mmCIF file of C-alpha atoms in Angstrom:
data_model
loop_
_atom_site.group_PDB
_atom_site.id
_atom_site.type_symbol
_atom_site.label_atom_id
_atom_site.label_comp_id
_atom_site.label_asym_id
_atom_site.label_seq_id
_atom_site.Cartn_x
_atom_site.Cartn_y
_atom_site.Cartn_z
ATOM 1 C CA MET A 1484 24.149 6.753 14.977
ATOM 2 C CA ASN A 1485 22.170 3.516 14.750
ATOM 3 C CA ILE A 1486 19.545 3.482 11.982
ATOM 4 C CA ALA A 1487 17.048 0.611 12.295
ATOM 5 C CA ILE A 1488 15.517 -0.480 8.980
ATOM 6 C CA ASP A 1489 12.644 -2.945 8.550
ATOM 7 C CA VAL A 1490 14.061 -5.193 5.829
ATOM 8 C CA MET A 1491 10.709 -6.953 5.379
ATOM 9 C CA GLY A 1492 8.663 -3.776 4.796
ATOM 10 C CA GLY A 1493 7.374 -2.894 1.339
ATOM 11 C CA ASP A 1494 6.060 -4.491 -1.832
ATOM 12 C CA TYR A 1495 9.541 -5.427 -3.055
ATOM 13 C CA ALA A 1496 11.079 -6.489 0.255
ATOM 14 C CA PRO A 1497 13.459 -7.902 1.228
ATOM 15 C CA GLU A 1498 15.560 -7.593 -1.943
ATOM 16 C CA ALA A 1499 14.795 -3.920 -2.673
ATOM 17 C CA VAL A 1500 15.431 -2.937 0.961
ATOM 18 C CA VAL A 1501 18.779 -4.722 1.104
ATOM 19 C CA ASP A 1502 19.799 -3.189 -2.239
ATOM 20 C CA GLY A 1503 18.791 0.255 -0.955
ATOM 21 C CA ILE A 1504 20.820 -0.225 2.216
ATOM 22 C CA LEU A 1505 23.860 -1.154 0.131
ATOM 23 C CA LEU A 1506 23.380 1.969 -2.032
ATOM 24 C CA ALA A 1507 23.338 4.084 1.149
ATOM 25 C CA ILE A 1508 26.457 2.567 2.723
ATOM 26 C CA SER A 1509 28.834 4.922 0.891
ATOM 27 C CA ASN A 1510 26.994 7.910 2.416
ATOM 28 C CA LEU A 1511 27.417 6.707 5.999
ATOM 29 C CA ALA A 1512 30.032 8.129 8.344
ATOM 30 C CA PRO A 1513 32.314 5.537 10.008
ATOM 31 C CA GLU A 1514 30.379 5.797 13.286
ATOM 32 C CA GLU A 1515 26.980 5.235 11.617
ATOM 33 C CA THR A 1516 25.470 1.738 11.524
ATOM 34 C CA ILE A 1517 22.457 0.200 9.806
ATOM 35 C CA LEU A 1518 20.478 -2.201 11.987
ATOM 36 C CA ALA A 1519 18.861 -4.486 9.397
ATOM 37 C CA VAL A 1520 15.800 -5.985 11.099
ATOM 38 C CA GLY A 1521 14.281 -9.194 9.732
ATOM 39 C CA PRO A 1522 14.952 -12.943 9.351
ATOM 40 C CA ALA A 1523 18.724 -13.244 9.876
ATOM 41 C CA ASP A 1524 19.249 -16.103 7.417
ATOM 42 C CA THR A 1525 17.397 -14.252 4.651
ATOM 43 C CA ILE A 1526 19.273 -10.984 5.181
ATOM 44 C CA ASN A 1527 22.691 -12.631 5.477
ATOM 45 C CA THR A 1528 22.069 -14.652 2.302
ATOM 46 C CA LEU A 1529 21.136 -11.524 0.352
ATOM 47 C CA LEU A 1530 24.192 -9.646 1.636
ATOM 48 C CA THR A 1531 26.468 -12.563 0.733
ATOM 49 C CA GLU A 1532 24.966 -12.860 -2.750
ATOM 50 C CA ARG A 1533 25.706 -9.163 -3.269
ATOM 51 C CA GLY A 1534 29.288 -9.516 -2.054
ATOM 52 C CA TYR A 1535 28.958 -7.336 1.044
ATOM 53 C CA THR A 1536 31.753 -7.909 3.563
ATOM 54 C CA GLY A 1537 31.694 -4.635 5.508
ATOM 55 C CA SER A 1538 30.916 -3.975 9.158
ATOM 56 C CA GLN A 1539 28.365 -1.129 9.009
ATOM 57 C CA ILE A 1540 25.352 -3.406 8.592
ATOM 58 C CA ARG A 1541 24.315 -5.285 11.730
ATOM 59 C CA VAL A 1542 21.614 -7.894 11.308
ATOM 60 C CA ILE A 1543 18.924 -7.971 14.022
ATOM 61 C CA HIS A 1544 16.868 -11.166 13.860
ATOM 62 C CA ALA A 1545 13.075 -10.895 13.666
ATOM 63 C CA GLU A 1546 11.269 -14.080 12.739
ATOM 64 C CA GLU A 1547 7.817 -12.657 11.963
ATOM 65 C CA VAL A 1548 6.453 -10.192 9.395
ATOM 66 C CA ILE A 1549 3.407 -7.924 9.595
ATOM 67 C CA GLU A 1550 1.841 -8.042 6.156
ATOM 68 C CA MET A 1551 0.370 -4.989 4.415
ATOM 69 C CA GLY A 1552 -3.244 -6.081 4.822
ATOM 70 C CA GLU A 1553 -3.127 -7.036 8.499
ATOM 71 C CA HIS A 1554 -5.016 -5.120 11.185
ATOM 72 C CA PRO A 1555 -2.336 -2.872 12.793
ATOM 73 C CA THR A 1556 -3.191 -3.181 16.482
ATOM 74 C CA ARG A 1557 -3.958 -6.892 16.329
ATOM 75 C CA ALA A 1558 -0.826 -7.649 14.308
ATOM 76 C CA LEU A 1559 1.485 -5.781 16.703
ATOM 77 C CA SER A 1560 0.004 -7.545 19.745
ATOM 78 C CA GLN A 1561 0.062 -10.997 18.122
ATOM 79 C CA LYS A 1562 3.463 -10.606 16.452
ATOM 80 C CA PRO A 1563 5.822 -8.974 18.988
ATOM 81 C CA ASN A 1564 8.758 -10.627 17.215
ATOM 82 C CA SER A 1565 7.906 -9.111 13.844
ATOM 83 C CA SER A 1566 10.379 -6.821 12.101
ATOM 84 C CA ILE A 1567 8.174 -3.813 12.962
ATOM 85 C CA GLY A 1568 7.748 -4.977 16.571
ATOM 86 C CA ILE A 1569 11.498 -5.502 17.047
ATOM 87 C CA GLY A 1570 12.240 -2.169 15.342
ATOM 88 C CA PHE A 1571 10.082 -0.293 17.822
ATOM 89 C CA ALA A 1572 11.654 -2.220 20.706
ATOM 90 C CA LEU A 1573 15.108 -1.075 19.559
ATOM 91 C CA LEU A 1574 13.875 2.520 19.360
ATOM 92 C CA LYS A 1575 12.184 2.438 22.764
ATOM 93 C CA GLU A 1576 15.257 0.898 24.434
ATOM 94 C CA GLY A 1577 17.567 3.517 22.927
ATOM 95 C CA LYS A 1578 19.452 0.937 20.848
ATOM 96 C CA ALA A 1579 18.325 2.699 17.664
ATOM 97 C CA ASP A 1580 18.248 6.449 17.058
ATOM 98 C CA ILE A 1581 15.557 6.125 14.387
ATOM 99 C CA PHE A 1582 13.343 3.405 12.905
ATOM 100 C CA ALA A 1583 12.144 3.341 9.297
ATOM 101 C CA SER A 1584 9.897 0.999 7.333
ATOM 102 C CA ALA A 1585 8.098 0.779 3.994
ATOM 103 C CA GLY A 1586 5.718 -1.739 5.537
ATOM 104 C CA ASN A 1587 2.236 -1.544 7.062
ATOM 105 C CA THR A 1588 1.569 2.197 7.621
ATOM 106 C CA GLY A 1589 -1.113 1.544 10.230
ATOM 107 C CA ALA A 1590 1.234 -0.677 12.226
ATOM 108 C CA MET A 1591 3.931 1.997 12.100
ATOM 109 C CA MET A 1592 1.482 4.614 13.375
ATOM 110 C CA VAL A 1593 0.091 2.361 16.117
ATOM 111 C CA GLY A 1594 3.597 1.283 17.088
ATOM 112 C CA SER A 1595 4.628 4.918 17.432
ATOM 113 C CA LEU A 1596 1.650 5.779 19.626
ATOM 114 C CA PHE A 1597 1.971 2.770 21.936
ATOM 115 C CA SER A 1598 5.747 2.304 21.992
ATOM 116 C CA VAL A 1599 7.546 5.656 22.118
ATOM 117 C CA LYS A 1600 4.219 7.512 22.651
ATOM 118 C CA THR A 1601 3.121 11.066 21.891
ATOM 119 C CA ILE A 1602 5.058 14.025 23.284
ATOM 120 C CA GLU A 1603 3.230 15.432 26.291
ATOM 121 C CA GLY A 1604 0.939 18.292 25.337
ATOM 122 C CA ILE A 1605 0.442 17.218 21.726
ATOM 123 C CA GLN A 1606 -3.102 16.090 20.935
ATOM 124 C CA ARG A 1607 -2.261 13.965 17.878
ATOM 125 C CA PRO A 1608 0.990 13.362 15.988
ATOM 126 C CA ALA A 1609 0.998 14.104 12.267
ATOM 127 C CA ILE A 1610 2.662 12.557 9.259
ATOM 128 C CA ALA A 1611 4.650 15.117 7.264
ATOM 129 C CA GLY A 1612 5.080 15.108 3.502
ATOM 130 C CA PHE A 1613 7.447 17.052 1.279
ATOM 131 C CA ILE A 1614 6.051 19.263 -1.472
ATOM 132 C CA PRO A 1615 8.446 20.507 -4.192
ATOM 133 C CA GLN A 1616 8.466 24.251 -4.846
ATOM 134 C CA THR A 1617 9.146 26.094 -8.088
ATOM 135 C CA ASP A 1618 12.111 27.871 -6.470
ATOM 136 C CA GLY A 1619 13.916 24.526 -6.072
ATOM 137 C CA SER A 1620 13.171 24.051 -2.369
ATOM 138 C CA HIS A 1621 10.457 21.967 -0.741
ATOM 139 C CA ALA A 1622 7.724 22.717 1.773
ATOM 140 C CA VAL A 1623 6.708 20.516 4.683
ATOM 141 C CA MET A 1624 3.006 19.660 4.587
ATOM 142 C CA LEU A 1625 1.161 18.150 7.543
ATOM 143 C CA ASP A 1626 -0.936 16.218 8.093
ATOM 144 C CA ILE A 1627 -0.864 13.933 5.028
ATOM 145 C CA GLY A 1628 -3.078 11.129 6.227
ATOM 146 C CA ALA A 1629 -2.769 10.176 9.885
ATOM 147 C CA ASN A 1630 -5.807 12.222 10.960
ATOM 148 C CA ALA A 1631 -8.744 12.556 8.584
ATOM 149 C CA ASP A 1632 -11.079 14.267 11.067
ATOM 150 C CA CYS A 1633 -9.445 17.162 12.875
ATOM 151 C CA LYS A 1634 -10.019 19.954 15.356
ATOM 152 C CA PRO A 1635 -8.620 23.489 14.886
ATOM 153 C CA GLU A 1636 -6.367 23.022 17.931
ATOM 154 C CA MET A 1637 -4.709 20.057 16.226
ATOM 155 C CA LEU A 1638 -3.854 22.059 13.116
ATOM 156 C CA ASP A 1639 -2.531 24.867 15.310
ATOM 157 C CA GLN A 1640 -0.162 22.398 16.988
ATOM 158 C CA TRP A 1641 0.899 20.939 13.651
ATOM 159 C CA ALA A 1642 1.862 24.413 12.502
ATOM 160 C CA VAL A 1643 4.283 24.586 15.441
ATOM 161 C CA LEU A 1644 5.536 21.051 14.772
ATOM 162 C CA GLY A 1645 6.134 21.866 11.111
ATOM 163 C CA SER A 1646 7.889 25.123 11.981
ATOM 164 C CA VAL A 1647 10.268 23.430 14.400
ATOM 165 C CA TYR A 1648 10.903 20.653 11.881
ATOM 166 C CA ALA A 1649 11.639 23.073 9.007
ATOM 167 C CA SER A 1650 13.873 25.176 11.225
ATOM 168 C CA ALA A 1651 15.830 22.201 12.602
ATOM 169 C CA THR A 1652 16.284 20.239 9.379
ATOM 170 C CA ARG A 1653 16.624 23.086 6.862
ATOM 171 C CA GLY A 1654 18.069 25.882 8.981
ATOM 172 C CA ILE A 1655 15.211 28.316 8.255
ATOM 173 C CA ASP A 1656 15.111 31.036 10.901
ATOM 174 C CA ARG A 1657 11.361 31.782 10.884
ATOM 175 C CA PRO A 1658 9.597 29.334 8.567
ATOM 176 C CA ARG A 1659 6.577 30.780 6.764
ATOM 177 C CA VAL A 1660 3.387 28.921 7.670
ATOM 178 C CA GLY A 1661 0.413 28.805 5.302
ATOM 179 C CA LEU A 1662 -3.044 27.310 5.839
ATOM 180 C CA LEU A 1663 -4.426 25.376 2.865
ATOM 181 C CA ASN A 1664 -7.847 26.831 2.063
ATOM 182 C CA ILE A 1665 -10.279 27.600 -0.774
ATOM 183 C CA GLY A 1666 -9.487 31.301 -0.812
ATOM 184 C CA GLU A 1667 -6.914 33.822 0.385
ATOM 185 C CA GLU A 1668 -9.411 35.905 2.361
ATOM 186 C CA GLU A 1669 -9.490 35.416 6.105
ATOM 187 C CA GLN A 1670 -13.194 34.626 6.241
ATOM 188 C CA LYS A 1671 -13.054 31.937 3.514
ATOM 189 C CA GLY A 1672 -13.255 28.206 4.043
ATOM 190 C CA SER A 1673 -14.918 25.564 6.171
ATOM 191 C CA ILE A 1674 -15.710 25.846 9.863
ATOM 192 C CA LEU A 1675 -12.420 24.024 10.503
ATOM 193 C CA THR A 1676 -10.226 26.333 8.393
ATOM 194 C CA GLN A 1677 -11.876 29.522 9.647
ATOM 195 C CA ALA A 1678 -11.339 28.517 13.273
ATOM 196 C CA THR A 1679 -7.791 27.348 12.513
ATOM 197 C CA HIS A 1680 -6.982 30.654 10.792
ATOM 198 C CA ALA A 1681 -7.903 32.551 13.958
ATOM 199 C CA LEU A 1682 -5.647 30.307 16.077
ATOM 200 C CA LEU A 1683 -2.678 30.536 13.694
ATOM 201 C CA LYS A 1684 -3.014 34.311 13.435
ATOM 202 C CA ALA A 1685 -2.919 34.626 17.244
ATOM 203 C CA ASN A 1686 -0.032 32.158 17.738
ATOM 204 C CA ASP A 1687 3.106 34.194 18.447
ATOM 205 C CA LYS A 1688 5.316 31.137 17.888
ATOM 206 C CA LEU A 1689 4.481 31.195 14.193
ATOM 207 C CA ASN A 1690 5.369 33.252 11.152
ATOM 208 C CA PHE A 1691 1.869 32.861 9.734
ATOM 209 C CA VAL A 1692 1.471 34.154 6.168
ATOM 210 C CA GLY A 1693 -2.252 33.433 5.797
ATOM 211 C CA ASN A 1694 -4.307 31.168 3.554
ATOM 212 C CA LEU A 1695 -2.892 29.289 0.569
ATOM 213 C CA GLU A 1696 -5.100 28.223 -2.328
ATOM 214 C CA GLY A 1697 -4.484 25.065 -4.308
ATOM 215 C CA LYS A 1698 -2.698 27.096 -6.991
ATOM 216 C CA ASP A 1699 -0.163 28.251 -4.380
ATOM 217 C CA VAL A 1700 0.896 24.825 -3.106
ATOM 218 C CA PHE A 1701 3.952 24.568 -5.376
ATOM 219 C CA ARG A 1702 4.720 28.286 -5.718
ATOM 220 C CA GLY A 1703 7.187 28.799 -2.856
ATOM 221 C CA LYS A 1704 4.806 30.929 -0.769
ATOM 222 C CA ALA A 1705 5.262 28.922 2.440
ATOM 223 C CA ASP A 1706 7.828 26.650 4.083
ATOM 224 C CA VAL A 1707 5.137 24.826 6.088
ATOM 225 C CA ILE A 1708 1.669 23.999 4.745
ATOM 226 C CA VAL A 1709 -0.975 23.056 7.311
ATOM 227 C CA THR A 1710 -4.090 21.045 6.505
ATOM 228 C CA ASP A 1711 -6.204 18.151 7.753
ATOM 229 C CA GLY A 1712 -4.992 14.643 6.928
ATOM 230 C CA PHE A 1713 -7.837 13.963 4.504
ATOM 231 C CA THR A 1714 -6.999 16.955 2.295
ATOM 232 C CA GLY A 1715 -3.254 16.560 2.684
ATOM 233 C CA ASN A 1716 -3.296 12.952 1.550
ATOM 234 C CA ILE A 1717 -5.301 13.825 -1.572
ATOM 235 C CA VAL A 1718 -2.949 16.690 -2.494
ATOM 236 C CA LEU A 1719 0.165 14.545 -2.003
ATOM 237 C CA LYS A 1720 -1.130 11.626 -4.050
ATOM 238 C CA MET A 1721 -2.402 13.925 -6.786
ATOM 239 C CA GLY A 1722 1.131 15.279 -7.129
ATOM 240 C CA GLU A 1723 2.519 11.750 -7.319
ATOM 241 C CA SER A 1724 -0.028 10.851 -9.998
ATOM 242 C CA ILE A 1725 1.103 13.730 -12.242
ATOM 243 C CA TYR A 1726 4.636 12.306 -12.207
ATOM 244 C CA ASN A 1727 3.395 8.805 -13.029
ATOM 245 C CA ILE A 1728 1.118 10.017 -15.853
ATOM 246 C CA MET A 1729 3.915 12.026 -17.472
ATOM 247 C CA LYS A 1730 6.317 9.117 -17.128
ATOM 248 C CA GLU A 1731 3.788 6.793 -18.815
ATOM 249 C CA GLN A 1732 3.490 9.273 -21.689
ATOM 250 C CA GLY A 1733 7.253 9.573 -22.091
ATOM 251 C CA MET A 1734 7.450 13.185 -20.908
ATOM 252 C CA VAL A 1735 10.221 14.518 -18.677
ATOM 253 C CA ASN A 1736 10.095 17.715 -16.635
ATOM 254 C CA GLU A 1737 12.540 18.695 -13.886
ATOM 255 C CA PHE A 1738 9.878 20.116 -11.574
ATOM 256 C CA VAL A 1739 7.437 17.236 -12.021
ATOM 257 C CA ASP A 1740 10.288 14.790 -11.420
ATOM 258 C CA ARG A 1741 10.568 16.243 -7.926
ATOM 259 C CA THR A 1742 7.030 15.095 -7.115
ATOM 260 C CA ASN A 1743 8.325 11.512 -7.332
ATOM 261 C CA TYR A 1744 8.225 10.028 -3.820
ATOM 262 C CA GLU A 1745 11.560 8.278 -4.409
ATOM 263 C CA ASN A 1746 13.379 11.609 -4.051
ATOM 264 C CA TYR A 1747 12.263 12.086 -0.438
ATOM 265 C CA GLY A 1748 12.533 8.529 0.866
ATOM 266 C CA GLY A 1749 9.657 8.702 3.305
ATOM 267 C CA SER A 1750 7.553 10.735 5.690
ATOM 268 C CA PRO A 1751 8.413 11.397 9.345
ATOM 269 C CA ILE A 1752 5.846 10.988 12.087
ATOM 270 C CA ILE A 1753 6.132 14.273 13.973
ATOM 271 C CA GLY A 1754 5.053 14.741 17.570
ATOM 272 C CA ILE A 1755 6.190 11.460 19.119
ATOM 273 C CA ASN A 1756 8.991 10.694 21.600
ATOM 274 C CA GLY A 1757 11.300 9.281 18.972
ATOM 275 C CA ASN A 1758 12.267 9.336 15.306
ATOM 276 C CA VAL A 1759 10.089 7.244 12.992
ATOM 277 C CA ILE A 1760 9.898 7.254 9.187
ATOM 278 C CA ILE A 1761 7.130 5.728 7.084
ATOM 279 C CA ALA A 1762 8.229 5.015 3.511
ATOM 280 C CA HIS A 1763 6.124 4.354 0.421
ATOM 281 C CA GLY A 1764 4.947 0.737 0.114
ATOM 282 C CA ALA A 1765 6.298 0.550 -3.448
ATOM 283 C CA SER A 1766 9.758 1.764 -2.414
ATOM 284 C CA SER A 1767 12.569 0.924 -4.818
ATOM 285 C CA PRO A 1768 16.246 0.626 -3.811
ATOM 286 C CA THR A 1769 16.641 4.335 -4.688
ATOM 287 C CA ALA A 1770 13.748 5.254 -2.401
ATOM 288 C CA ILE A 1771 15.248 3.163 0.425
ATOM 289 C CA MET A 1772 18.623 4.867 -0.070
ATOM 290 C CA ASN A 1773 16.948 8.286 0.205
ATOM 291 C CA MET A 1774 14.959 7.071 3.219
ATOM 292 C CA ILE A 1775 18.251 6.398 4.971
ATOM 293 C CA LYS A 1776 19.541 9.872 4.015
ATOM 294 C CA LEU A 1777 16.370 11.315 5.544
ATOM 295 C CA CYS A 1778 17.017 9.276 8.693
ATOM 296 C CA GLN A 1779 20.540 10.714 8.961
ATOM 297 C CA ASN A 1780 19.263 14.284 8.567
ATOM 298 C CA ILE A 1781 16.542 13.878 11.190
ATOM 299 C CA VAL A 1782 18.853 12.346 13.793
ATOM 300 C CA LYS A 1783 21.589 14.938 13.201
ATOM 301 C CA SER A 1784 19.100 17.816 13.460
ATOM 302 C CA ASN A 1785 17.957 16.690 16.946
ATOM 303 C CA VAL A 1786 14.459 17.758 15.886
ATOM 304 C CA CYS A 1787 12.637 15.511 18.366
ATOM 305 C CA GLN A 1788 14.275 17.211 21.361
ATOM 306 C CA LYS A 1789 13.619 20.630 19.837
ATOM 307 C CA ILE A 1790 9.918 19.823 19.480
ATOM 308 C CA LYS A 1791 9.780 18.650 23.102
ATOM 309 C CA ALA A 1792 11.383 21.915 24.180
ATOM 310 C CA ALA A 1793 8.848 23.932 22.169
ATOM 311 C CA PHE A 1794 5.933 22.270 23.924
ATOM 312 C CA GLU A 1795 7.510 22.273 27.383
ATOM 313 C CA ASN A 1796 7.546 26.065 27.157
ATOM 314 C CA ASN A 1797 3.805 26.289 26.439
#
């Protein structure tokens, strides 16, 4: 397994990314390698300063960096030798099994669409987030921000994507799918949610359990939560804010601690011809370590091929 990591991605790069990679090294199998993508001199200096002498980190030189505020499409076209550009090249050429970055989210999304491309039959890929549940598990929620304006058919496809993902990565036989809505009743909601409800109810590939209200999001009522990217992003960041507020006030709670993004490492882009992870821009070494654990799980689960198979059979 070759895991490509953008060393220059994130607010605290490159130091935090290198430190996170070093934290993850002990969890790697002998045949697993980290491809550290970025300026070779910078990465090698940081590794030397930290006393690393192993062989499971391979430095891949990339002389340019796409900054957080740059226009995604323009930056990728003007900086093909950036760490994000080189990372996608490694993925496309099969030299990396997965590519992960805490850098420019837009560039990661654009790179996914134009490099490894969308799986045939899927209208729009989604970004998946992880929502902690009171029973100790977590639910997969999608979309969490890639698509603000959506059609019912897109949410119907994301329900299938989320089901395949939950089944492949968590071993759930028939994941329960819930639609985020303003009421449990079938006729409740916006034009989008009402039309989506009808599609999900008729989809025999799904174990659809109906509408979920906001109060149900953390209550273990579904393994997959489907919503538009606008709503999903607000819900996810609201959960993160509760953790930060409690931390600022000196309060500790086991459940709230699990809303901390560091625990999950990042969010997979689901529905593309490859494995891509977008991590939080403020990722710490702990978050980078968990991002690499997420990479290992996704590659081992072979979820991308399983999603392709699900849509080939449509």
